[in-house]
Coordinates of C-alpha atoms and ligand atoms in Angstrom, one line a residue:
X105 CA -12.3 21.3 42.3
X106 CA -13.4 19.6 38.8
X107 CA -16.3 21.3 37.4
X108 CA -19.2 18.7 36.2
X109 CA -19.7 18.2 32.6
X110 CA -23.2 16.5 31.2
X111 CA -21.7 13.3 29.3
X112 CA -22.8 14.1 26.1
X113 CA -20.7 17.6 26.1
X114 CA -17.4 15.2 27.3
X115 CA -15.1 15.5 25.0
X116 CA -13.0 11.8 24.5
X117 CA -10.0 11.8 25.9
X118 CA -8.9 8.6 25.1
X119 CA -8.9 6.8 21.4
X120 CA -11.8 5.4 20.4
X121 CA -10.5 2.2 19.9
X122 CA -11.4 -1.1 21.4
X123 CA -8.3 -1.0 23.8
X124 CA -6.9 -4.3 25.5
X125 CA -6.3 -7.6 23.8
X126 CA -8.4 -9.2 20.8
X127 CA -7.4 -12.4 20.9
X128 CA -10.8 -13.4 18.8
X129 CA -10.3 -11.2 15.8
X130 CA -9.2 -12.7 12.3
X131 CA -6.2 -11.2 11.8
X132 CA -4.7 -11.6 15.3
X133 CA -0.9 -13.7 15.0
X134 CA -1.6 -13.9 11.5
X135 CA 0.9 -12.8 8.3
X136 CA 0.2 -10.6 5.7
X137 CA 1.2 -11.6 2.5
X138 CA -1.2 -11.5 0.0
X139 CA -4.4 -9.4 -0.9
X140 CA -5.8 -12.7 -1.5
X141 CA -6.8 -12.9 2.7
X142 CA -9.1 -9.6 2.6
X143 CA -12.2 -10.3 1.1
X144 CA -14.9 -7.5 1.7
X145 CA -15.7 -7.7 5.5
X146 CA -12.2 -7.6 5.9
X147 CA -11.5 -4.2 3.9
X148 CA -14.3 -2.6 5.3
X149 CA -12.8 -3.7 8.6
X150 CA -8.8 -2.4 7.8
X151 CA -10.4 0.6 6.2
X152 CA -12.4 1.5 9.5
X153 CA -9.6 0.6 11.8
X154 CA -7.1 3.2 9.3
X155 CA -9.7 5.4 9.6
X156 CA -9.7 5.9 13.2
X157 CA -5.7 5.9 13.2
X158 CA -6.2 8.9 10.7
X159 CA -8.6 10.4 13.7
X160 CA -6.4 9.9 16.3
X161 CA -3.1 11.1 14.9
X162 CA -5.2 14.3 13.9
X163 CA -6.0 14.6 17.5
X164 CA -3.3 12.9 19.7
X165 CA -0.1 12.2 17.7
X166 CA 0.9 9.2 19.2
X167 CA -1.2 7.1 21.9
X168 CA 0.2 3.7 23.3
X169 CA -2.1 1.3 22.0
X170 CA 1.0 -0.6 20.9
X171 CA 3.3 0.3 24.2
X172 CA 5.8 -2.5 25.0
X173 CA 5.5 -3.9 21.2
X174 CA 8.7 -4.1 19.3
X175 CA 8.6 -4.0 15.0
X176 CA 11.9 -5.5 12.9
X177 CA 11.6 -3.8 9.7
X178 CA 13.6 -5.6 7.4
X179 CA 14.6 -4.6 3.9
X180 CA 16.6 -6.0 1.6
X181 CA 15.9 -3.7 -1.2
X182 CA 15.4 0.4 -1.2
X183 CA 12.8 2.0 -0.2
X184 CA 12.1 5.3 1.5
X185 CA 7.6 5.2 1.9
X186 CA 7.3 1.6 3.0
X187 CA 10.5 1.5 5.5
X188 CA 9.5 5.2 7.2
X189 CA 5.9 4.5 7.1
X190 CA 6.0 1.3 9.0
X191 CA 8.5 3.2 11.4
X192 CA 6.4 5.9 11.9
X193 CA 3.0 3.5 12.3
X194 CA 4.9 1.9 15.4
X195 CA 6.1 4.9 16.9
X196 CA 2.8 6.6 16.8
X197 CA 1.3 3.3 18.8
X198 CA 3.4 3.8 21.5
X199 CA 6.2 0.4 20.5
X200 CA 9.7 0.7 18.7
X201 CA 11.8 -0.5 16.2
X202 CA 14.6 -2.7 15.2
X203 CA 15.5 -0.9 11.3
X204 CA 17.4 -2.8 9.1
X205 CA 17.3 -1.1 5.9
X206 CA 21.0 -1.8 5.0
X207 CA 21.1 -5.5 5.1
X208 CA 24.5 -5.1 4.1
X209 CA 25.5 -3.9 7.1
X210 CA 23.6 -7.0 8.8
X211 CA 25.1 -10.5 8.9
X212 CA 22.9 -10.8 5.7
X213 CA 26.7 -9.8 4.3
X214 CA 28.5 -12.7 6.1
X215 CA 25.4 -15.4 4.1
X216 CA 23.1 -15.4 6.5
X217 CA 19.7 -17.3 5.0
X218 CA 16.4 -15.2 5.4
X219 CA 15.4 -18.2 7.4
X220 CA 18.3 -17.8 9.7
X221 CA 17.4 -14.0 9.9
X222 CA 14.0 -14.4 10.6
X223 CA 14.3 -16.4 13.7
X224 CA 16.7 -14.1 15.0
X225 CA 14.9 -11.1 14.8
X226 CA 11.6 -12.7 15.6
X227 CA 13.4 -13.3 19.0
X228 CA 13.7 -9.7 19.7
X229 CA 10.9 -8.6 18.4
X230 CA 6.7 -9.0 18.3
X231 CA 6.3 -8.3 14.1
X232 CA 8.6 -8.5 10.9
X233 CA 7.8 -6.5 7.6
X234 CA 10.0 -7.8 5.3
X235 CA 11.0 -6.8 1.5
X236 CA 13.0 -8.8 -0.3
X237 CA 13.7 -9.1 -4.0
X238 CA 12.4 -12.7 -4.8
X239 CA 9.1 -13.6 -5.5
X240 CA 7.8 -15.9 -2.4
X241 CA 10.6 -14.5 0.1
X242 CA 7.7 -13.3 2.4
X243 CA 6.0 -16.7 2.1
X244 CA 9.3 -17.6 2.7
X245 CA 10.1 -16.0 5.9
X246 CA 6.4 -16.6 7.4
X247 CA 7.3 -20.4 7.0
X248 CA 10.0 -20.0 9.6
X249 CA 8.6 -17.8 11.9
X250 CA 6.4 -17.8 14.7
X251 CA 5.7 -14.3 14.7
X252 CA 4.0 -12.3 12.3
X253 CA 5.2 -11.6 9.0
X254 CA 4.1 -8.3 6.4
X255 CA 4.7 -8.4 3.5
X256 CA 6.7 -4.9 2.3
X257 CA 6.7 -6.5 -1.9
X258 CA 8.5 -9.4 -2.7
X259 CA 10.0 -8.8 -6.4
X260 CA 7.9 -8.1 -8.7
X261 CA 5.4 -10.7 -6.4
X262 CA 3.4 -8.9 -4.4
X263 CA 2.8 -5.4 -2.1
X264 CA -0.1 -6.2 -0.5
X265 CA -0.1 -3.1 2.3
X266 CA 0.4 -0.7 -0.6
X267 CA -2.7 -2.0 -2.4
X268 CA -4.5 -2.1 0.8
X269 CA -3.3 2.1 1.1
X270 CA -4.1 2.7 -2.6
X271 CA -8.2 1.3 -1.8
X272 CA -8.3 3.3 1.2
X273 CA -7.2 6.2 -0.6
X274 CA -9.4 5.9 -3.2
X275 CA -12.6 5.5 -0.4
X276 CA -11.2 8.3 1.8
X277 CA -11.1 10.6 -1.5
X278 CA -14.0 9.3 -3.7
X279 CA -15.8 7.7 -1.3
X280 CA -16.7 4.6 -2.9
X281 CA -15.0 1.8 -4.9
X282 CA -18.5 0.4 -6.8
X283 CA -19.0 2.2 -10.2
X284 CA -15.6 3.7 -10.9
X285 CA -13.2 3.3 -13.7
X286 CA -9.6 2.8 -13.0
X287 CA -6.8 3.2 -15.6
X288 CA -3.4 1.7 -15.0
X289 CA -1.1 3.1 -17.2
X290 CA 2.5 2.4 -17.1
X291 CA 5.1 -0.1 -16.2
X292 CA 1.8 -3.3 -15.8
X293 CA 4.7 -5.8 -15.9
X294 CA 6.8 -5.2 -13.2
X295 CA 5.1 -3.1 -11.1
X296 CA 3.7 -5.0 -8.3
X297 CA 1.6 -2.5 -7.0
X298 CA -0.5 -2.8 -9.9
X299 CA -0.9 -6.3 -9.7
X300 CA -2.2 -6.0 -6.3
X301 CA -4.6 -3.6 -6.4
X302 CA -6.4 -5.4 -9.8
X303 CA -6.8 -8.5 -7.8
X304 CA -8.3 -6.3 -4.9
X305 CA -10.6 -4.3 -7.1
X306 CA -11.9 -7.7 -8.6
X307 CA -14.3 -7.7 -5.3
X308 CA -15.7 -4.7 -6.4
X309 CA -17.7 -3.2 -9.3
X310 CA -15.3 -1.6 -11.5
X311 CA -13.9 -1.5 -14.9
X312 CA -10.1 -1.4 -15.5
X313 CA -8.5 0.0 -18.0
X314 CA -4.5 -0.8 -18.8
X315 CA -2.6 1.7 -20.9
X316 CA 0.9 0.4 -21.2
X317 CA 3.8 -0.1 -24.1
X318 CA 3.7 -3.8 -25.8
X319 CA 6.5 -4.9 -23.8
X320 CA 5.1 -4.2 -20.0
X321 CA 1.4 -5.4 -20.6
X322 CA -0.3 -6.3 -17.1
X323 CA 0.8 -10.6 -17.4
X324 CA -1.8 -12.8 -18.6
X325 CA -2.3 -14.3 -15.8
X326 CA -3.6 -11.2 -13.8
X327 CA -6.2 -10.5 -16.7
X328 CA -7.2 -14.0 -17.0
X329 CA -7.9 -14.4 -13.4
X330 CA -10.2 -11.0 -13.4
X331 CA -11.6 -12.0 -16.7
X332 CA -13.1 -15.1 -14.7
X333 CA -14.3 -12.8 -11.8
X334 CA -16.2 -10.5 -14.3
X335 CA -14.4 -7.3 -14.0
X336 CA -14.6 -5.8 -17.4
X337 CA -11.1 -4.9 -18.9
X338 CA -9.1 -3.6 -21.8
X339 CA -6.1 -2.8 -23.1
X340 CA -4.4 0.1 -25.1
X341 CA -0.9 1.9 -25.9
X342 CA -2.4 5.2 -25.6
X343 CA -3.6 7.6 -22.8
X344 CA -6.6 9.3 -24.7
X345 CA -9.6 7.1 -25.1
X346 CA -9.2 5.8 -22.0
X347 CA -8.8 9.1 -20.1
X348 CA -12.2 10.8 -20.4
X349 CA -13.9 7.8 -18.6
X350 CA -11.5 7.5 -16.0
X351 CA -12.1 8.5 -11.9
X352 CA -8.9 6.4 -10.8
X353 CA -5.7 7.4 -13.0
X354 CA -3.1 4.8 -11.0
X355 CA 0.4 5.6 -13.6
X356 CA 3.8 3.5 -12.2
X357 CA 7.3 4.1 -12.8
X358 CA 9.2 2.0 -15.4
X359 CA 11.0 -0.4 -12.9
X360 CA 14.8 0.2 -13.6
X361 CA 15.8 -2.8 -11.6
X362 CA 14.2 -5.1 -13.0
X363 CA 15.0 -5.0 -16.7
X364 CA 18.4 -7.2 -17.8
X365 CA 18.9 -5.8 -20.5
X366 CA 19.5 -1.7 -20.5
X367 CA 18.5 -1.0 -23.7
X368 CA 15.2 -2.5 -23.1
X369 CA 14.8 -0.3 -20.6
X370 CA 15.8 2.9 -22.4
X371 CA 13.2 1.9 -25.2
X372 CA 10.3 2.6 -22.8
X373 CA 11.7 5.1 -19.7
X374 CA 9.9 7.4 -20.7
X375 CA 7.1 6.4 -22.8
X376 CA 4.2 8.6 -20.9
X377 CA 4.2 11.4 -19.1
X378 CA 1.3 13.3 -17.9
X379 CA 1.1 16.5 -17.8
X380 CA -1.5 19.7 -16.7
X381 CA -2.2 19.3 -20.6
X382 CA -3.1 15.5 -21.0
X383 CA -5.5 16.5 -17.8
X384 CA -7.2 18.8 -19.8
X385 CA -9.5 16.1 -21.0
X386 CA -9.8 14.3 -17.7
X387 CA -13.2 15.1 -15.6
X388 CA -13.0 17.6 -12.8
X389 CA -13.8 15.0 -9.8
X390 CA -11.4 12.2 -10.4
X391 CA -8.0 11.2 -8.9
X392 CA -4.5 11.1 -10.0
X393 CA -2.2 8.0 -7.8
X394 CA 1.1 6.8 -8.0
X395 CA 3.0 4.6 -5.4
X396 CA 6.2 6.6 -5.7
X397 CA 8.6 7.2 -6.4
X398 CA 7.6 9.1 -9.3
X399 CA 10.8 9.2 -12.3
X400 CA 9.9 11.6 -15.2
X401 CA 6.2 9.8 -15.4
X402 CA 3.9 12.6 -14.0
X403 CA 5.0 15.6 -14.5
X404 CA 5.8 18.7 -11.6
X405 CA 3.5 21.4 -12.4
X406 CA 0.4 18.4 -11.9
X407 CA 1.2 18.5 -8.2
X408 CA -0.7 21.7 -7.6
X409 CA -3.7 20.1 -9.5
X410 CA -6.2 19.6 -6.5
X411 CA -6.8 15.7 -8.3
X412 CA -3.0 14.9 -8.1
X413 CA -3.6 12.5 -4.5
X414 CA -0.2 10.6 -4.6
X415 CA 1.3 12.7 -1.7
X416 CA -2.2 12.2 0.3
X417 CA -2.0 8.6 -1.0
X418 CA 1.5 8.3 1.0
X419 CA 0.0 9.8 3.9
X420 CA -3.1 7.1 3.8
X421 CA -0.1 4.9 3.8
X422 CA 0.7 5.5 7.7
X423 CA -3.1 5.1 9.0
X424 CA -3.5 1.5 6.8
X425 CA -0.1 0.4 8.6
X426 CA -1.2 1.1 11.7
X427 CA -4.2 -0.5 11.0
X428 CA -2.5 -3.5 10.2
X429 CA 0.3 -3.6 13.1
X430 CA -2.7 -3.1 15.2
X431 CA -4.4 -6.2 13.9
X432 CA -1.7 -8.5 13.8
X433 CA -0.7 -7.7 17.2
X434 CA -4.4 -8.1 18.6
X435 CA -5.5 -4.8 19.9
X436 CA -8.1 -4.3 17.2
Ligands
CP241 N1 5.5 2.8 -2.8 C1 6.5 2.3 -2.3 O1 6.6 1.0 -2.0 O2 7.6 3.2 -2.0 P1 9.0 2.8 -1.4 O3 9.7 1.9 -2.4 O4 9.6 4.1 -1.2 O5 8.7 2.0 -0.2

């Protein structure tokens, strides 16, 4: 015998999601290779979608909105939070994965083109995320395939799903983009994450701050292109004046791999680091993000500060990817 409960005490057993096929949304079929394609309606809508995601995997763990789907994840450069997060995103919908994370091992090794790659895995499975060290790879790769293609950072290009995890982790923890103050400070040349999420927060009402050595200035470019869009900028060496001000403190790792020249590399490793002391001047509700992996640039003992986010920032990471496998594949 089941005993009768009044609807409004039922307790949902299911995800609510809008199951079955959405043939109708935007996204559905489509790639995902720059942050240029979300415009506000379409945050809002990957930020409510990653949203639920985080609901559900509170709740359920895994649920099979993405049974019977199959993810290649192909990377032809490191990475430990992109690779596992995208693995983990498709596990927890119910689908699987084809992991290529040593190309090496692939017949990448024998001079196999991306194209050539593409269309083979595309035949096995529903989605590619892709990184690649050249600029325009995933542009690339989405040319010659039918099936969708993310984005995972091209070079020092673009990393669109990271950008689209940093915003969401700055809604989910501040609870609003409009009105803040975000201070980039770090590695602005190379770091792609940065260059992504300036070009996002350009839709919104902020001012950015960019506190780098001489040599790894955000590009021209990047500033030019906000300076037309009337975000309100500017740039310093130094930590201090900017910090007071600041609810978004985004710092970056000095990119190693992509300096030619070693001793232009030593000259700035380690040319900030921040510490519980630099905090000291920092106000009490604001939030310290990195993309990680984190060198010598923020120090240990800031991780018990209750503003350090970048491990919560990871974990946003899984629910945006979701988000977006979901979309792609038509189920939200
Ligand atoms: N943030 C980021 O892209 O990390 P991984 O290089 O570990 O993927």
């Amino acid at each position: 015998m089941t005993t009768y409960i009044p609807p409004g005490k039922r307790r949902p057993q299911s995800p609510h999601l809008p199951f079955g096929d959405r043939r109708d949304t935007p996204f559905y079929g489509k790639d995902i290779l720059s942050v240029d394609q979300f415009d506000r309606t379409a945050l809002e809508h990957v930020f409510g979608v990653a949203h639920q995601m985080r609901e559900m995997v509170e709740r359920v763990g895994t649920f099979d909105l993405l049974k019977g789907k199959i993810l290649a994840n192909l990377f032809y450069e490191p990475s430990t939070r992109t690779s596992s997060s995208f693995l983990a995103a498709m596990e927890r919908l119910g689908g699987s994965v084809i992991a290529i994370n040593e190309v090496r091992y692939s017949s990448v090794a024998k001079g196999e083109s991306l194209p050539d790659t593409v269309r083979t895995l595309e035949a096995y499975a529903d989605v590619i995320v892709l990184r690649h060290p050249e600029v325009g790879s995933a542009a690339l790769a989405a040319k010659h395939a039918r099936k969708p293609v993310i984005n995972a950072g091209d070079g020092i290009g673009e990393h669109p799903t990271q950008a689209l995890l940093d915003l969401f982790t700055i809604v989910e923890e501040l609870g609003q983009v409009d009105g803040l103050t975000v201070t980039m400070l770090g590695d602005l040349k190379y770091g792609r994450t940065v260059h992504s999420l300036a070009r996002l927060l350009a839709q919104y009402d902020v001012r950015i701050n960019y506190v780098s050595p001489e040599t790894l200035r955000m590009p021209e470019p990047i500033i030019g292109e906000l300076e037309r869009r009337g975000v309100k900028q500017r740039s310093c060496n130094a930590l201090e004046p900017a910090l007071e001000e600041t609810d978004v403190l985004y710092v970056t790792r000095v990119q190693k791999e992509r300096f030619g020249d070693p001793a232009a590399y030593e000259s700035v490793a380690n040319c900030y680091t921040v510490t519980p002391d630099t905090l000291r001047r920092a106000k009490d509700r604001m939030i310290i993000m990195h993309p990680l992996p984190r060198v010598s640039e923020i120090a240990l003992e800031v991780d018990d500060d209750p503003r350090a986010a970048y491990f919560r920032q990871m974990e946003y990471g899984l629910y945006v990817r979701m988000a977006l496998l979901a979309m792609v594949l038509g189920k939200v």
